[in-house]
Short mmCIF file of C-alpha atoms in Angstrom, two decimals:
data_model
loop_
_atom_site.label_atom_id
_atom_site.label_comp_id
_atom_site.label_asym_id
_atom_site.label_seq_id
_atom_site.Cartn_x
_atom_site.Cartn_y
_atom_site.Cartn_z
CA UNK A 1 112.10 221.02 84.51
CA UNK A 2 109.16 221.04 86.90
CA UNK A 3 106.41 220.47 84.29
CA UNK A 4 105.44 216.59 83.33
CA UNK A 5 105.78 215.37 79.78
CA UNK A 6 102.88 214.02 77.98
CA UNK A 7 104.29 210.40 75.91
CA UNK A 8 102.00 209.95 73.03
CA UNK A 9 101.86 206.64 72.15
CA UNK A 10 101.76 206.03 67.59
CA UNK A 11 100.60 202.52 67.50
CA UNK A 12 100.56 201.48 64.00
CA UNK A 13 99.86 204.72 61.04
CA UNK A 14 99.81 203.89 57.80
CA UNK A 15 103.43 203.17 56.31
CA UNK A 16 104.97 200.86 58.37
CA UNK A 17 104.40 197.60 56.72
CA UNK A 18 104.77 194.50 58.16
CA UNK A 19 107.63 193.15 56.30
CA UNK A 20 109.43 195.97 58.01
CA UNK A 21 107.38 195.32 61.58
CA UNK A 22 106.70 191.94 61.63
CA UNK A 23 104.98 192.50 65.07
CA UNK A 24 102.91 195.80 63.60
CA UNK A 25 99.25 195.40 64.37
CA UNK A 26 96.89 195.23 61.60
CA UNK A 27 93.27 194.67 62.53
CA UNK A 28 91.34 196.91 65.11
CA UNK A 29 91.53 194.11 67.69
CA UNK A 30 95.68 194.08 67.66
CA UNK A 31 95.34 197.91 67.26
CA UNK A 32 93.13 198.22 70.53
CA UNK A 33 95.43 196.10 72.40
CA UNK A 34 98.78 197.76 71.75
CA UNK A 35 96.94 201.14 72.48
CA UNK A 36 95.89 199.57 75.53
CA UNK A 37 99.27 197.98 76.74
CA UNK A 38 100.43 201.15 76.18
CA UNK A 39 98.66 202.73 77.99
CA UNK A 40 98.86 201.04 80.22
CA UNK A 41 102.73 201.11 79.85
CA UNK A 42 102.45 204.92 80.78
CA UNK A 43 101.16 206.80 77.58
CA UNK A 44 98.82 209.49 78.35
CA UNK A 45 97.90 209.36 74.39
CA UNK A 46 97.14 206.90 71.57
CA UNK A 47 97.90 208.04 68.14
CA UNK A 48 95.47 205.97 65.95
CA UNK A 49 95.23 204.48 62.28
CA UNK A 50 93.15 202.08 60.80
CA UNK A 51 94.29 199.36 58.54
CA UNK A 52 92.20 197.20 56.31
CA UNK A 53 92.68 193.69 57.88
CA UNK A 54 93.22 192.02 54.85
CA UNK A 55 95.71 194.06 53.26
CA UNK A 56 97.29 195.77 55.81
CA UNK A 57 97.26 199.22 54.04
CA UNK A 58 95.90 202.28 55.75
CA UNK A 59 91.90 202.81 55.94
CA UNK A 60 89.44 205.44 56.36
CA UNK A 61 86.55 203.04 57.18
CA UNK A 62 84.55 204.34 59.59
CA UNK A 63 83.72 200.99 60.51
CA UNK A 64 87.14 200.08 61.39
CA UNK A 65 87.50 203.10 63.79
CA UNK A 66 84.19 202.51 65.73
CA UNK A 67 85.70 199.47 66.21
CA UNK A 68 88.41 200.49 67.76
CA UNK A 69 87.39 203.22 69.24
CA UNK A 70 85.27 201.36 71.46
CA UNK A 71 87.19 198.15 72.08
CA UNK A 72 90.20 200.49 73.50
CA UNK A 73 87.10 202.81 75.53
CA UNK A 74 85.27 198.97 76.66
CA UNK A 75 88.66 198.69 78.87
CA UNK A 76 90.27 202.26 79.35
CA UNK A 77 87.90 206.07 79.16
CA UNK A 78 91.08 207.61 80.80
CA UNK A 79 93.46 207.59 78.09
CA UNK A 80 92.80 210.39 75.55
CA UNK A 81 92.67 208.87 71.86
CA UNK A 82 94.12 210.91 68.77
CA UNK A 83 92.81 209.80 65.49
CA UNK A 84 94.11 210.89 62.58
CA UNK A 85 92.77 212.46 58.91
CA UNK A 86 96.17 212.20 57.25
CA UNK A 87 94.16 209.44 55.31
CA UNK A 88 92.79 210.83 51.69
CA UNK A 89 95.43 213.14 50.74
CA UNK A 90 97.85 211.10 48.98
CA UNK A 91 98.06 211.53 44.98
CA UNK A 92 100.43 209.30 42.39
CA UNK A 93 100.38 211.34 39.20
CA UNK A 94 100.26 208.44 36.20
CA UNK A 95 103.43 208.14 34.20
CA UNK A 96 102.11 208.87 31.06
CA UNK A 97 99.10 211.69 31.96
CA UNK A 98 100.34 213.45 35.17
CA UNK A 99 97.17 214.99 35.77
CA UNK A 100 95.38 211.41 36.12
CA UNK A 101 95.88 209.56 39.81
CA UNK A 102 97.78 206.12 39.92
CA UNK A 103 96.64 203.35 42.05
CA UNK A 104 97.35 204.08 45.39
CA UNK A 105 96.05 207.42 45.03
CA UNK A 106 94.10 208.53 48.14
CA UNK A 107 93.24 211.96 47.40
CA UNK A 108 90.00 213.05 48.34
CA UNK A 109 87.14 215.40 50.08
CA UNK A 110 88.32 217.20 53.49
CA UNK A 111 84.75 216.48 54.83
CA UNK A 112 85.61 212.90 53.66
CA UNK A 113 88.74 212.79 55.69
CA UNK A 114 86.99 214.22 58.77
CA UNK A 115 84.06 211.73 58.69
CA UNK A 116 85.13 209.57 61.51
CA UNK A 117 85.88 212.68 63.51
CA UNK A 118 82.45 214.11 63.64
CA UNK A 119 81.26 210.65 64.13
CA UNK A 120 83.63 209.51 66.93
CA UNK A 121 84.53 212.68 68.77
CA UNK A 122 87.76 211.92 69.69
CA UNK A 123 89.55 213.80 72.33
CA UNK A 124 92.28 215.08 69.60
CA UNK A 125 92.78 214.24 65.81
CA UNK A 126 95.63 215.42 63.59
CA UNK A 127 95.47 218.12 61.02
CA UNK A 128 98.55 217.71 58.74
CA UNK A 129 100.28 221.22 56.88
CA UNK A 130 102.29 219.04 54.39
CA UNK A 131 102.39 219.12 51.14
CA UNK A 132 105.45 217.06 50.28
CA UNK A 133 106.50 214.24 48.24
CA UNK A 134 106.13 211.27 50.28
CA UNK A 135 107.87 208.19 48.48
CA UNK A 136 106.56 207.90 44.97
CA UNK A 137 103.06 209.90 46.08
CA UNK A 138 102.18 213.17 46.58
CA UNK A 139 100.75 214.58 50.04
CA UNK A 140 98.44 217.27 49.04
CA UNK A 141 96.65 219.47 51.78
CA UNK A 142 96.07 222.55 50.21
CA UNK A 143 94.89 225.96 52.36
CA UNK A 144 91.29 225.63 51.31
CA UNK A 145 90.89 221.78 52.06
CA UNK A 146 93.22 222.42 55.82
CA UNK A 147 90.41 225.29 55.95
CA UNK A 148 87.21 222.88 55.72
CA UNK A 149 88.94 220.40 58.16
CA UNK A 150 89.52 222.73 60.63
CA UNK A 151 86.04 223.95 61.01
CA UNK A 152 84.71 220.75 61.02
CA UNK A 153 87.32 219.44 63.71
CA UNK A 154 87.17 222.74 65.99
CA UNK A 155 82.87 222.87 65.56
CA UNK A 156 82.93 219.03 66.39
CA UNK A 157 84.74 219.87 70.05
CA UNK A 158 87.64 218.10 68.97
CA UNK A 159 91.15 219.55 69.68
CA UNK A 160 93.27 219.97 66.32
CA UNK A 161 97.20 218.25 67.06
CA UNK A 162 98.71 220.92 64.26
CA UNK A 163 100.85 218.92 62.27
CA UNK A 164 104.61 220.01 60.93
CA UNK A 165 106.45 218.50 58.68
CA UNK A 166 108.96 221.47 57.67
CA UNK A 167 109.37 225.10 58.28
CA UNK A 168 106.77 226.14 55.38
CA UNK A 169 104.22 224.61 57.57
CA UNK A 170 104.80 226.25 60.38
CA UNK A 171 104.76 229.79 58.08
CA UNK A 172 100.92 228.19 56.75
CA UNK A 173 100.17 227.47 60.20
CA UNK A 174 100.77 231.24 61.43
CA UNK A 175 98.96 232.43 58.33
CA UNK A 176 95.92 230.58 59.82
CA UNK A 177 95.97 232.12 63.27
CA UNK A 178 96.52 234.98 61.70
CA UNK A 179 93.28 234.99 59.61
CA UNK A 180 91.51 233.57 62.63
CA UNK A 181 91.14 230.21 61.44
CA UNK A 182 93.00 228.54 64.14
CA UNK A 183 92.71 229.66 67.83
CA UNK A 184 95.60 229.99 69.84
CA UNK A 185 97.73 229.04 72.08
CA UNK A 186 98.43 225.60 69.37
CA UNK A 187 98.92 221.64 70.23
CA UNK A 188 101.59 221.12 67.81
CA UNK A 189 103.37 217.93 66.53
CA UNK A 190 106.64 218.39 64.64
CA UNK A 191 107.87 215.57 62.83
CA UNK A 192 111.32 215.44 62.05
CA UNK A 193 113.12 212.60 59.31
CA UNK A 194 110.87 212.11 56.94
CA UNK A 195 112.60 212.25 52.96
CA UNK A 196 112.72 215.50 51.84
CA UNK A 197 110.90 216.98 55.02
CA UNK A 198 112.66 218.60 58.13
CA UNK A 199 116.21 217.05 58.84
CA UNK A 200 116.27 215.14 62.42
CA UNK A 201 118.64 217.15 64.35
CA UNK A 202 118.82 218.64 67.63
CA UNK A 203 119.14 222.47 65.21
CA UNK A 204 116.12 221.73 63.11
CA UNK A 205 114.10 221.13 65.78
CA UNK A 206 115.59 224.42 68.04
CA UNK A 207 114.71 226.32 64.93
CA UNK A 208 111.17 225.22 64.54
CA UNK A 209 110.60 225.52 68.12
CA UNK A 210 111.53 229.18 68.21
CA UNK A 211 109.13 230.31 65.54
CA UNK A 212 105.82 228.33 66.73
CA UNK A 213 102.76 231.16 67.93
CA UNK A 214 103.18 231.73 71.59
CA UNK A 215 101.85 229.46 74.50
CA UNK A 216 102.05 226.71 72.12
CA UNK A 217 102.11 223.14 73.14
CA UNK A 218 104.01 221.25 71.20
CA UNK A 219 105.50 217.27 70.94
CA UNK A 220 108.37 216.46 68.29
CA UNK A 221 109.21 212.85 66.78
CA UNK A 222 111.84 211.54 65.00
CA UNK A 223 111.86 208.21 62.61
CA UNK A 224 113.35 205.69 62.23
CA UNK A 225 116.97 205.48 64.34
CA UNK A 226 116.33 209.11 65.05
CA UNK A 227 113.30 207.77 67.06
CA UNK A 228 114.85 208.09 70.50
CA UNK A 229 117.56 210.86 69.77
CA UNK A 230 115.08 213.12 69.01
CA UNK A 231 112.90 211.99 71.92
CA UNK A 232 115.52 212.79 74.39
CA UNK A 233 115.63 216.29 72.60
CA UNK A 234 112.11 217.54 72.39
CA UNK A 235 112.47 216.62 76.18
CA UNK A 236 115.24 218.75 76.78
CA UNK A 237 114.38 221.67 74.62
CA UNK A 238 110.92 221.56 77.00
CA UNK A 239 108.13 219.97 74.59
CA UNK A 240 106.64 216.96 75.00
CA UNK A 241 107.17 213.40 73.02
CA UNK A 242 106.12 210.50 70.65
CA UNK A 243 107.03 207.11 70.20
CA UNK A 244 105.17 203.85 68.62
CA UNK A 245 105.43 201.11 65.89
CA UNK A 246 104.06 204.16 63.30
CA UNK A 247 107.78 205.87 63.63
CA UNK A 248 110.05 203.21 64.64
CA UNK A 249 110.52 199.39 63.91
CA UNK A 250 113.24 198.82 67.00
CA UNK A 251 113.81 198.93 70.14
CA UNK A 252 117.58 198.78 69.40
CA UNK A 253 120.00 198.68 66.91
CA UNK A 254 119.08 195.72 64.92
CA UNK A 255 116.41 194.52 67.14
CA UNK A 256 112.62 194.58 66.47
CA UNK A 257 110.17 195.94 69.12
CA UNK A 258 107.92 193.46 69.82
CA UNK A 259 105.00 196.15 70.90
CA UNK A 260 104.30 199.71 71.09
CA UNK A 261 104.34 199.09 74.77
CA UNK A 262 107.86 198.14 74.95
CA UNK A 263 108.76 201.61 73.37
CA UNK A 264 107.00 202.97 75.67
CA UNK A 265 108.59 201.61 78.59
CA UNK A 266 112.27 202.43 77.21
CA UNK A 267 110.70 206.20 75.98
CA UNK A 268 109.78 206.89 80.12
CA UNK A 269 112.72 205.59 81.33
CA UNK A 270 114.86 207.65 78.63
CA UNK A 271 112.73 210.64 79.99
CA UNK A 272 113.37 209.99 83.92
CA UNK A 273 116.85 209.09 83.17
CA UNK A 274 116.98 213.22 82.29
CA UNK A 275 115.44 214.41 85.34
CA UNK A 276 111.21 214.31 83.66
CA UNK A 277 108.05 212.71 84.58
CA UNK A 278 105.52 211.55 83.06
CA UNK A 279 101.91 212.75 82.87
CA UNK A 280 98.85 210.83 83.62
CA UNK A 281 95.81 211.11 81.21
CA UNK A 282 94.16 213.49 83.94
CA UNK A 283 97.18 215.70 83.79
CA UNK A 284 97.58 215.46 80.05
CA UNK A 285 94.33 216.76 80.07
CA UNK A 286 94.80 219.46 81.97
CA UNK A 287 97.89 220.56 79.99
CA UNK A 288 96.01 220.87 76.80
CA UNK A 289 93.18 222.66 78.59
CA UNK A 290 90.85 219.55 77.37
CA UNK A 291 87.45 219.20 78.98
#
């Protein structure tokens, strides 16, 4: 394989706790300095989350993100930063009226959940096709709301990372190039493990890969143990790959990663070990056609 492979680097998302992760980081300053480490560990990009410092749960504040936005940009303007807008679109349905949210309910506005986008111009941000049960909650992102976010990402200069969590995604995502509401050729993130979405395997992910639009560029993950299994195979099958504290808790079996940069350092060496390289930031850039 002559082409490099891009490592994005999740640092911390949004449900990995840290009774599971004792060493996840919470507040923007431990957030910035994994990102950075990693980095500096050989990520070309950061996949970034915001958590609200005092209770550790996920955050949309855009205070929180300017933070961290420009403590990781005070030390590094090479590595390309991915924010994310999964935030917002999480519903609990009450047990006794359905219709009426729970606590812990996120759902809300798509030009809520691009906010820090248009404020931050990122160099990528997510745009998520789920709509799955996630645990007890709901993900919701229905065609109209993915719609809204789009145009407000694309107008904003900032490059959509398509986001796939099963195969009725990828038929959505189609549907939208089709219509013209997403440009080809795609950046595309598959994720593979997640309850009730797209089974980690090395035929899940040969399947999925075979129907994306042409001259897409795509990254898969796996989580949990699948982690670094299905690192090795979105390597081999020719896509780029993902690693970080938001997918995995270990570096091993039974032992805790003590950073995201330690993944790192075992993802690049997994990826030499089968005959890649890694890209810089400047290449990654040029991969993804990024300004």
């Amino acid at each position: 394989m002559s082409r490099k492979t891009i490592l994005t680097a999740a640092i911390t998302g949004n449900l990995m706790t840290p009774e599971i992760s004792p060493y996840l980081p919470v507040t923007p300053e431990q957030i910035a300095r994994q990102a950075l480490d990693a980095a500096a560990a050989g990520a070309a990009i950061v996949h970034l989350h915001v958590r609200d410092p005092e209770t550790a749960k996920g955050s949309m504040d855009l205070t929180l993100y300017r933070e961290l936005v420009d403590r990781i940009r005070s030390e590094n303007s090479e590595v390309l930063l991915n924010l994310t807008t999964g935030e917002g679109g999480r519903f609990i349905p009450s047990d006794d009226n359905p219709k009426v949210a729970a606590p812990g309910s996120t759902l809300c506005t798509p030009e809520r959940r691009v906010a820090h986008i248009e404020a931050l111009l990122p160099d990528i941000c997510t745009l998520d096709f789920n709509t799955m049960w996630s645990g007890q909650a709901s993900v919701i992102n229905s065609p109209r709301n993915l719609a809204t976010m789009a145009e407000r990402i694309i107008s904003a200069g900032v490059r959509p990372e398509i986001e796939i969590f099963d195969s009725g995604d990828l038929h959505m995502v189609k549907d939208f190039v089709a219509r013209g509401v997403l440009t080809a050729p795609l950046m595309v993130q598959m994720v593979l493990g997640v309850r009730f979405g797209a089974v980690a395997n090395p035929e899940t992910m040969a399947y999925l890969v075979g129907q994306l639009p042409a001259g897409s560029e795509w990254a898969a993950f796996g989580i949990g143990r699948m982690a670094f299994p299905m690192l090795a195979q979105a390597f081999l099958l020719g896509g780029h790959c993902r690693i970080g504290m938001e997918d995995t808790a270990y570096i091993d079996r039974g032992e805790h990663c003590r950073s995201n940069a330690q993944l790192v350092e075992k993802a690049i060496r997994i990826i030499r070990d089968l005959g890649g390289d890694i890209a810089t930031p400047a290449e990654a850039r040029a991969i993804l056609a990024l300004a």
